[in-house]
Amino acid sequence: MDTQPERSALVLVEMINDVMADGSPLWVGPTGKDILPALQRLLGAAREAQIPVFFTHLGFDPEDNWISGHGNLTAAVKGTPGDDVIPELAPRLGEIILHKPRLSCFFATELDILLRQRGVTRVILGGVATDVCIATTTADGVQLGYRVSVVADCVTAPKPDMHQFGLRQVRRFGGEVISLDDATSLLAS
């Protein structure tokens, strides 16, 4: 097991107002609020370990043909308040915010090159939704050669069965599912 925190990075997924706010078109549901204390603890441990922290989220461009094919989507539009990271996890100076045009954090973003520039070999994931963005990011990360660790206490989906399906997909794609305690221990070592 690679336990060197300087070779790890934390990637938080979809932690924006339009995903976490009650009633938003992209609202993950009440389970989103349930994972906030665990996410805050994980983020605190990452900051204490001084590892790179990334916030990645959909930041739609209204001109994108993919978006127009999904109806009148008005959430998570770049430059709007709904596209901002939630205050409970507010990024600090030096932490990187990446907009992603699709579900995976690696697809058409600079995430891979930024991780490689920092010598990262392990990606620790938290956020939403387990069965969509977390699972697709895991698949792409593993294919790119990263060890991907999904923190079970720090991910969720709109429904419990979707969350469990997502965790099974993470394992099937070659990622590992770890507890918050394991993640904080890893970062403290």
Coordinates of N, CA and C in Angstrom, one line a residue:
M1 N 0.8 -1.2 0.0 CA 0.0 0.0 0.0 C 0.9 1.2 0.0
D2 N 0.6 2.1 -0.9 CA 1.3 3.4 -1.0 C 0.8 4.3 0.1
T3 N 1.6 4.6 1.1 CA 1.2 5.4 2.2 C 1.9 6.7 2.3
Q4 N 2.5 7.2 1.2 CA 3.1 8.5 1.3 C 2.2 9.6 0.8
P5 N 1.8 10.4 1.8 CA 0.8 11.4 1.5 C 1.2 12.4 0.4
E6 N 2.5 12.6 0.2 CA 3.0 13.6 -0.8 C 2.8 13.0 -2.2
R7 N 2.4 11.8 -2.3 CA 2.1 11.2 -3.6 C 0.6 11.0 -3.8
S8 N -0.2 11.6 -2.9 CA -1.6 11.5 -3.0 C -2.2 12.9 -3.3
A9 N -3.4 12.9 -3.9 CA -4.2 14.1 -4.1 C -5.6 13.8 -3.7
L10 N -6.3 14.9 -3.2 CA -7.7 14.8 -2.9 C -8.5 15.5 -4.1
V11 N -9.5 14.8 -4.6 CA -10.3 15.3 -5.6 C -11.8 15.3 -5.1
L12 N -12.4 16.4 -4.9 CA -13.7 16.5 -4.5 C -14.6 16.9 -5.7
V13 N -15.7 16.1 -5.8 CA -16.5 16.1 -7.1 C -17.9 16.7 -6.8
E14 N -18.3 17.6 -7.7 CA -19.6 18.2 -7.7 C -20.1 18.9 -6.4
M15 N -19.2 19.5 -5.7 CA -19.5 20.1 -4.4 C -19.9 21.6 -4.7
I16 N -20.9 21.8 -5.5 CA -21.4 23.1 -5.9 C -22.8 23.3 -5.5
N17 N -23.2 24.6 -5.5 CA -24.5 25.0 -5.0 C -25.6 24.3 -5.8
D18 N -25.5 24.2 -7.1 CA -26.6 23.6 -7.9 C -26.7 22.1 -7.8
V19 N -25.8 21.5 -7.1 CA -25.9 20.0 -6.9 C -26.3 19.8 -5.4
M20 N -25.9 20.7 -4.5 CA -26.1 20.5 -3.1 C -27.3 21.2 -2.6
A21 N -27.8 22.2 -3.3 CA -29.0 23.0 -2.8 C -30.3 22.3 -3.0
D22 N -31.1 22.3 -2.0 CA -32.4 21.7 -2.1 C -33.2 22.2 -3.3
G23 N -33.7 21.2 -4.0 CA -34.6 21.6 -5.1 C -33.9 22.0 -6.4
S24 N -32.6 22.0 -6.5 CA -31.9 22.4 -7.7 C -32.2 21.3 -8.7
P25 N -32.2 21.6 -10.0 CA -32.4 20.5 -11.1 C -31.3 19.4 -11.0
L26 N -30.2 19.7 -10.4 CA -29.1 18.7 -10.3 C -29.0 18.2 -8.8
W27 N -29.9 18.5 -7.9 CA -29.8 18.2 -6.5 C -29.6 16.7 -6.3
V28 N -28.6 16.4 -5.5 CA -28.3 15.0 -5.2 C -29.3 14.4 -4.2
G29 N -30.0 15.3 -3.5 CA -31.0 14.8 -2.5 C -30.4 15.1 -1.1
P30 N -31.2 14.7 -0.1 CA -30.8 15.0 1.3 C -29.5 14.2 1.7
T31 N -29.2 13.2 1.0 CA -27.9 12.5 1.4 C -26.7 13.3 1.2
G32 N -26.8 14.3 0.3 CA -25.7 15.2 0.1 C -25.3 16.0 1.3
K33 N -26.3 16.4 2.1 CA -26.0 17.1 3.3 C -25.4 16.2 4.4
D34 N -25.8 14.9 4.3 CA -25.4 13.9 5.3 C -23.9 13.7 5.2
I35 N -23.3 13.8 4.1 CA -21.8 13.5 4.0 C -21.0 14.7 4.2
L36 N -21.6 15.9 4.4 CA -20.7 17.1 4.6 C -19.8 17.0 5.8
P37 N -20.2 16.6 7.0 CA -19.2 16.5 8.1 C -18.0 15.6 7.7
A38 N -18.3 14.5 7.1 CA -17.2 13.6 6.7 C -16.3 14.2 5.6
L39 N -16.9 14.9 4.7 CA -16.1 15.7 3.7 C -15.2 16.7 4.3
Q40 N -15.8 17.4 5.3 CA -15.0 18.5 6.0 C -13.8 17.9 6.7
R41 N -14.0 16.7 7.3 CA -12.9 16.0 8.0 C -11.9 15.6 7.0
L42 N -12.3 15.0 5.9 CA -11.4 14.5 4.9 C -10.6 15.7 4.3
L43 N -11.3 16.8 4.0 CA -10.6 18.0 3.5 C -9.6 18.6 4.5
G44 N -10.0 18.6 5.7 CA -9.1 19.0 6.8 C -7.8 18.2 6.9
A45 N -8.0 16.9 6.8 CA -6.8 16.0 6.8 C -5.9 16.2 5.6
A46 N -6.5 16.4 4.5 CA -5.7 16.6 3.3 C -4.9 17.9 3.4
R47 N -5.6 19.0 3.9 CA -4.9 20.2 4.1 C -3.8 20.1 5.1
E48 N -4.0 19.4 6.2 CA -3.0 19.2 7.2 C -1.8 18.4 6.6
A49 N -2.1 17.5 5.8 CA -1.0 16.7 5.1 C -0.3 17.5 4.0
Q50 N -0.9 18.6 3.6 CA -0.4 19.5 2.6 C -0.3 18.7 1.2
I51 N -1.3 18.0 0.9 CA -1.4 17.3 -0.4 C -2.2 18.2 -1.3
P52 N -2.1 18.0 -2.6 CA -2.9 18.8 -3.6 C -4.3 18.5 -3.4
V53 N -5.1 19.6 -3.5 CA -6.6 19.5 -3.4 C -7.2 20.1 -4.6
F54 N -8.1 19.3 -5.2 CA -8.8 19.7 -6.4 C -10.3 19.7 -6.2
F55 N -11.0 20.7 -6.7 CA -12.4 20.7 -6.7 C -12.8 20.6 -8.2
T56 N -13.5 19.6 -8.6 CA -13.9 19.4 -10.0 C -15.5 19.3 -10.0
H57 N -16.0 20.0 -11.0 CA -17.5 20.0 -11.1 C -17.9 20.4 -12.5
L58 N -19.1 19.9 -12.9 CA -19.7 20.3 -14.1 C -19.8 21.8 -14.1
G59 N -19.3 22.4 -15.2 CA -19.5 23.8 -15.4 C -19.9 24.0 -16.9
F60 N -21.2 24.0 -17.0 CA -21.7 23.9 -18.4 C -21.6 25.2 -19.1
D61 N -21.3 25.0 -20.4 CA -21.3 26.1 -21.4 C -22.6 26.0 -22.1
P62 N -23.4 27.0 -22.1 CA -24.7 26.8 -22.8 C -24.6 26.5 -24.3
E63 N -23.5 26.8 -24.8 CA -23.3 26.6 -26.3 C -22.9 25.1 -26.6
D64 N -22.6 24.3 -25.6 CA -22.2 22.9 -25.7 C -23.3 22.1 -26.3
N65 N -23.1 21.4 -27.4 CA -24.2 20.6 -28.0 C -24.6 19.5 -27.1
W66 N -23.7 18.9 -26.2 CA -24.1 17.9 -25.3 C -25.1 18.4 -24.3
I67 N -25.0 19.6 -23.9 CA -26.0 20.2 -23.0 C -27.3 20.4 -23.6
S68 N -27.3 20.9 -24.8 CA -28.6 21.2 -25.5 C -29.3 19.9 -25.8
G69 N -28.6 18.8 -25.8 CA -29.3 17.5 -26.0 C -29.9 16.9 -24.8
H70 N -29.8 17.6 -23.7 CA -30.3 17.2 -22.4 C -31.4 18.1 -21.9
G71 N -32.1 18.7 -22.9 CA -33.3 19.6 -22.5 C -32.8 21.0 -22.1
N72 N -33.7 21.6 -21.4 CA -33.4 23.0 -21.0 C -32.7 23.0 -19.6
L73 N -31.5 22.6 -19.6 CA -30.7 22.5 -18.4 C -30.1 23.9 -18.0
T74 N -30.5 24.4 -16.9 CA -30.1 25.8 -16.5 C -29.3 25.7 -15.2
A75 N -28.9 24.6 -14.8 CA -28.1 24.5 -13.6 C -26.6 24.3 -13.9
A76 N -25.7 24.7 -13.0 CA -24.3 24.5 -13.1 C -23.7 25.2 -14.3
V77 N -24.3 26.3 -14.7 CA -23.8 27.1 -15.8 C -22.6 27.9 -15.3
K78 N -21.5 27.8 -16.1 CA -20.2 28.5 -15.7 C -20.5 30.0 -15.4
G79 N -19.9 30.5 -14.3 CA -20.0 31.9 -14.0 C -21.3 32.3 -13.2
T80 N -22.2 31.3 -12.9 CA -23.4 31.6 -12.2 C -23.1 31.2 -10.7
P81 N -23.9 31.8 -9.8 CA -23.7 31.4 -8.4 C -23.9 29.9 -8.1
G82 N -24.7 29.2 -8.9 CA -24.9 27.8 -8.8 C -23.7 27.0 -9.1
D83 N -22.8 27.6 -9.8 CA -21.5 26.9 -10.2 C -20.4 27.1 -9.1
D84 N -20.7 27.8 -8.1 CA -19.7 28.0 -7.0 C -19.6 26.8 -6.1
V85 N -18.4 26.5 -5.6 CA -18.2 25.5 -4.6 C -19.0 26.0 -3.3
I86 N -19.6 25.0 -2.6 CA -20.4 25.3 -1.4 C -19.5 25.9 -0.3
P87 N -20.1 26.9 0.4 CA -19.3 27.5 1.5 C -18.7 26.6 2.5
E88 N -19.3 25.5 2.8 CA -18.8 24.6 3.8 C -17.5 23.9 3.4
L89 N -17.2 23.9 2.1 CA -15.9 23.3 1.6 C -15.1 24.3 0.9
A90 N -15.3 25.6 1.1 CA -14.7 26.7 0.3 C -13.2 26.4 0.1
P91 N -12.8 26.5 -1.2 CA -11.4 26.3 -1.6 C -10.5 27.4 -1.0
R92 N -9.3 27.0 -0.7 CA -8.3 27.9 -0.2 C -7.3 28.3 -1.3
L93 N -6.6 29.3 -1.0 CA -5.5 29.7 -2.0 C -4.6 28.6 -2.3
G94 N -4.4 28.3 -3.6 CA -3.6 27.2 -4.0 C -4.3 25.9 -4.4
E95 N -5.6 25.8 -3.9 CA -6.4 24.7 -4.3 C -7.0 25.0 -5.6
I96 N -7.1 23.9 -6.4 CA -7.5 24.1 -7.8 C -8.9 23.7 -8.1
I97 N -9.6 24.6 -8.8 CA -11.0 24.4 -9.3 C -10.9 24.1 -10.8
L98 N -11.5 22.9 -11.1 CA -11.6 22.5 -12.5 C -13.0 22.3 -13.0
H99 N -13.4 22.9 -14.0 CA -14.7 22.6 -14.6 C -14.5 21.4 -15.6
K100 N -15.5 20.6 -15.5 CA -15.4 19.4 -16.4 C -16.7 19.4 -17.3
P101 N -16.5 19.1 -18.6 CA -17.6 19.2 -19.5 C -18.5 17.9 -19.5
R102 N -18.0 16.9 -18.9 CA -18.8 15.6 -18.9 C -18.7 15.0 -17.5
L103 N -19.0 13.8 -17.3 CA -19.1 13.1 -16.0 C -17.8 12.9 -15.3
S104 N -16.8 12.3 -16.0 CA -15.5 12.0 -15.5 C -14.7 13.2 -15.2
C105 N -14.0 13.3 -14.1 CA -13.1 14.4 -13.8 C -11.9 14.5 -14.7
F106 N -11.6 13.4 -15.4 CA -10.5 13.3 -16.3 C -10.8 13.7 -17.7
F107 N -12.1 13.5 -18.1 CA -12.4 13.7 -19.5 C -12.4 15.2 -19.9
A108 N -11.5 15.6 -20.8 CA -11.4 16.9 -21.4 C -11.1 18.0 -20.3
T109 N -10.3 17.6 -19.3 CA -9.8 18.5 -18.3 C -8.3 18.4 -18.2
E110 N -7.7 19.3 -17.4 CA -6.3 19.2 -17.2 C -5.9 18.4 -15.9
L111 N -6.8 17.7 -15.4 CA -6.6 17.0 -14.1 C -5.4 16.0 -14.2
D112 N -5.3 15.2 -15.3 CA -4.2 14.2 -15.4 C -2.9 14.9 -15.4
I113 N -2.7 15.9 -16.3 CA -1.4 16.6 -16.4 C -1.1 17.3 -15.1
L114 N -2.1 17.9 -14.4 CA -1.8 18.6 -13.1 C -1.4 17.6 -12.0
L115 N -2.0 16.4 -12.0 CA -1.6 15.4 -11.1 C -0.2 14.9 -11.4
R116 N 0.1 14.6 -12.6 CA 1.5 14.1 -13.0 C 2.5 15.2 -12.7
Q117 N 2.2 16.4 -12.9 CA 3.2 17.5 -12.6 C 3.6 17.5 -11.1
R118 N 2.6 17.0 -10.3 CA 2.8 17.0 -8.8 C 3.3 15.6 -8.3
G119 N 3.6 14.7 -9.2 CA 4.1 13.4 -8.9 C 3.0 12.5 -8.2
V120 N 1.7 12.8 -8.4 CA 0.7 12.1 -7.7 C 0.5 10.7 -8.3
T121 N 0.4 9.7 -7.5 CA 0.1 8.3 -7.9 C -1.2 7.8 -7.4
R122 N -1.7 8.4 -6.3 CA -3.0 8.0 -5.7 C -4.0 9.2 -5.7
V123 N -5.2 8.9 -6.2 CA -6.2 9.9 -6.2 C -7.3 9.4 -5.2
I124 N -7.5 10.3 -4.2 CA -8.6 10.1 -3.2 C -9.8 10.9 -3.6
L125 N -10.9 10.2 -3.7 CA -12.2 10.8 -4.2 C -13.2 10.9 -3.1
G126 N -13.9 12.1 -3.1 CA -15.1 12.3 -2.3 C -16.1 13.1 -3.1
G127 N -17.3 13.0 -2.8 CA -18.3 13.9 -3.5 C -19.5 13.1 -4.0
V128 N -20.1 13.6 -5.1 CA -21.3 13.0 -5.7 C -21.2 12.9 -7.2
A129 N -22.0 12.1 -7.8 CA -22.8 11.0 -7.3 C -22.0 9.7 -7.4
T130 N -22.1 8.8 -6.5 CA -21.3 7.6 -6.5 C -21.4 6.8 -7.7
D131 N -22.6 6.7 -8.2 CA -22.9 5.9 -9.4 C -22.6 6.5 -10.7
V132 N -22.3 7.8 -10.7 CA -22.1 8.5 -12.0 C -20.7 9.1 -12.0
C133 N -20.5 10.3 -11.5 CA -19.2 11.0 -11.6 C -18.1 10.3 -10.8
I134 N -18.4 9.7 -9.7 CA -17.4 9.0 -8.9 C -16.9 7.7 -9.6
A135 N -17.9 7.0 -10.1 CA -17.6 5.7 -10.8 C -16.8 6.0 -12.1
T136 N -17.3 7.0 -12.9 CA -16.6 7.2 -14.2 C -15.2 7.8 -14.0
T137 N -15.1 8.6 -13.0 CA -13.7 9.2 -12.7 C -12.8 8.0 -12.2
T138 N -13.3 7.1 -11.4 CA -12.5 6.0 -11.0 C -12.1 5.2 -12.2
A139 N -13.0 4.8 -13.1 CA -12.6 4.1 -14.3 C -11.5 4.8 -15.1
D140 N -11.7 6.0 -15.3 CA -10.7 6.8 -16.1 C -9.4 6.9 -15.4
G141 N -9.4 7.1 -14.1 CA -8.2 7.2 -13.3 C -7.4 5.9 -13.3
V142 N -8.1 4.8 -13.1 CA -7.4 3.5 -13.1 C -6.8 3.3 -14.5
Q143 N -7.5 3.6 -15.5 CA -7.0 3.4 -16.9 C -5.7 4.3 -17.1
L144 N -5.7 5.4 -16.5 CA -4.5 6.3 -16.6 C -3.4 5.9 -15.7
G145 N -3.6 4.9 -14.9 CA -2.5 4.4 -14.1 C -2.5 4.9 -12.6
Y146 N -3.5 5.5 -12.2 CA -3.6 6.0 -10.8 C -4.2 4.9 -9.9
R147 N -3.8 4.9 -8.7 CA -4.5 4.1 -7.7 C -5.6 5.1 -7.2
V148 N -6.8 4.6 -7.3 CA -8.0 5.4 -7.0 C -8.6 4.9 -5.7
S149 N -8.7 5.7 -4.7 CA -9.4 5.4 -3.4 C -10.6 6.2 -3.2
V150 N -11.7 5.6 -3.2 CA -13.0 6.3 -3.0 C -13.4 6.1 -1.5
V151 N -13.6 7.3 -0.8 CA -13.9 7.3 0.6 C -15.4 7.1 0.8
A152 N -15.8 5.9 1.2 CA -17.2 5.5 1.2 C -18.0 6.5 2.1
D153 N -17.5 7.0 3.1 CA -18.2 7.9 4.0 C -18.4 9.3 3.4
C154 N -17.7 9.5 2.3 CA -17.6 10.9 1.7 C -18.2 10.9 0.3
V155 N -18.9 9.9 -0.1 CA -19.6 9.9 -1.4 C -21.1 9.4 -1.2
T156 N -21.9 9.8 -2.1 CA -23.3 9.5 -2.0 C -24.0 9.6 -3.3
A157 N -25.2 9.1 -3.4 CA -26.1 9.2 -4.6 C -27.5 9.6 -4.1
P158 N -28.4 9.9 -5.1 CA -29.7 10.2 -4.7 C -30.5 9.1 -3.9
K159 N -30.2 7.9 -4.2 CA -30.9 6.8 -3.5 C -29.8 5.8 -3.1
P160 N -30.1 5.1 -1.9 CA -29.1 4.1 -1.4 C -28.7 3.0 -2.4
D161 N -29.7 2.5 -3.2 CA -29.3 1.4 -4.1 C -28.4 2.0 -5.2
M162 N -28.6 3.2 -5.6 CA -27.7 3.9 -6.6 C -26.3 4.0 -6.0
H163 N -26.2 4.4 -4.7 CA -24.9 4.5 -4.0 C -24.2 3.2 -4.0
Q164 N -24.9 2.1 -3.6 CA -24.3 0.8 -3.5 C -23.9 0.3 -4.8
F165 N -24.7 0.5 -5.9 CA -24.3 0.2 -7.2 C -23.0 0.9 -7.6
G166 N -22.9 2.2 -7.3 CA -21.7 3.0 -7.6 C -20.5 2.4 -6.9
L167 N -20.6 2.0 -5.7 CA -19.4 1.4 -4.9 C -19.0 0.1 -5.6
R168 N -20.0 -0.7 -6.0 CA -19.7 -1.9 -6.7 C -18.9 -1.6 -8.0
Q169 N -19.4 -0.6 -8.7 CA -18.7 -0.2 -10.0 C -17.3 0.3 -9.7
V170 N -17.1 1.0 -8.7 CA -15.7 1.5 -8.3 C -14.8 0.3 -8.2
R171 N -15.3 -0.7 -7.5 CA -14.4 -1.9 -7.3 C -14.2 -2.7 -8.6
R172 N -15.3 -2.8 -9.3 CA -15.2 -3.5 -10.6 C -14.3 -2.8 -11.6
F173 N -14.2 -1.5 -11.5 CA -13.3 -0.7 -12.4 C -11.9 -0.7 -11.9
G174 N -11.6 -1.3 -10.7 CA -10.2 -1.4 -10.2 C -9.9 -0.4 -9.2
G175 N -10.9 0.4 -8.7 CA -10.6 1.3 -7.6 C -10.8 0.6 -6.3
E176 N -10.5 1.2 -5.2 CA -10.7 0.7 -3.9 C -11.6 1.6 -3.1
V177 N -12.4 1.0 -2.3 CA -13.3 1.7 -1.4 C -12.7 1.6 0.0
I178 N -12.5 2.8 0.6 CA -11.9 2.9 1.9 C -12.8 3.7 2.8
S179 N -12.6 3.5 4.1 CA -13.4 4.3 5.1 C -12.7 5.7 5.3
L180 N -13.5 6.6 5.9 CA -12.9 7.9 6.3 C -11.8 7.7 7.3
D181 N -11.9 6.8 8.2 CA -10.8 6.6 9.2 C -9.5 6.1 8.5
D182 N -9.7 5.2 7.5 CA -8.5 4.7 6.8 C -7.9 5.9 6.0
A183 N -8.8 6.7 5.4 CA -8.2 7.8 4.6 C -7.5 8.8 5.4
T184 N -8.0 9.2 6.6 CA -7.3 10.1 7.4 C -6.0 9.5 8.0
S185 N -6.0 8.2 8.3 CA -4.8 7.6 8.7 C -3.8 7.6 7.6
L186 N -4.2 7.3 6.4 CA -3.3 7.3 5.3 C -2.6 8.7 5.1
L187 N -3.5 9.7 5.3 CA -2.9 11.1 5.1 C -2.1 11.6 6.2
A188 N -2.3 11.0 7.4 CA -1.5 11.4 8.6 C -0.1 10.6 8.6
S189 N 0.0 9.6 7.8 CA 1.3 8.8 7.9 C 2.4 9.5 7.1

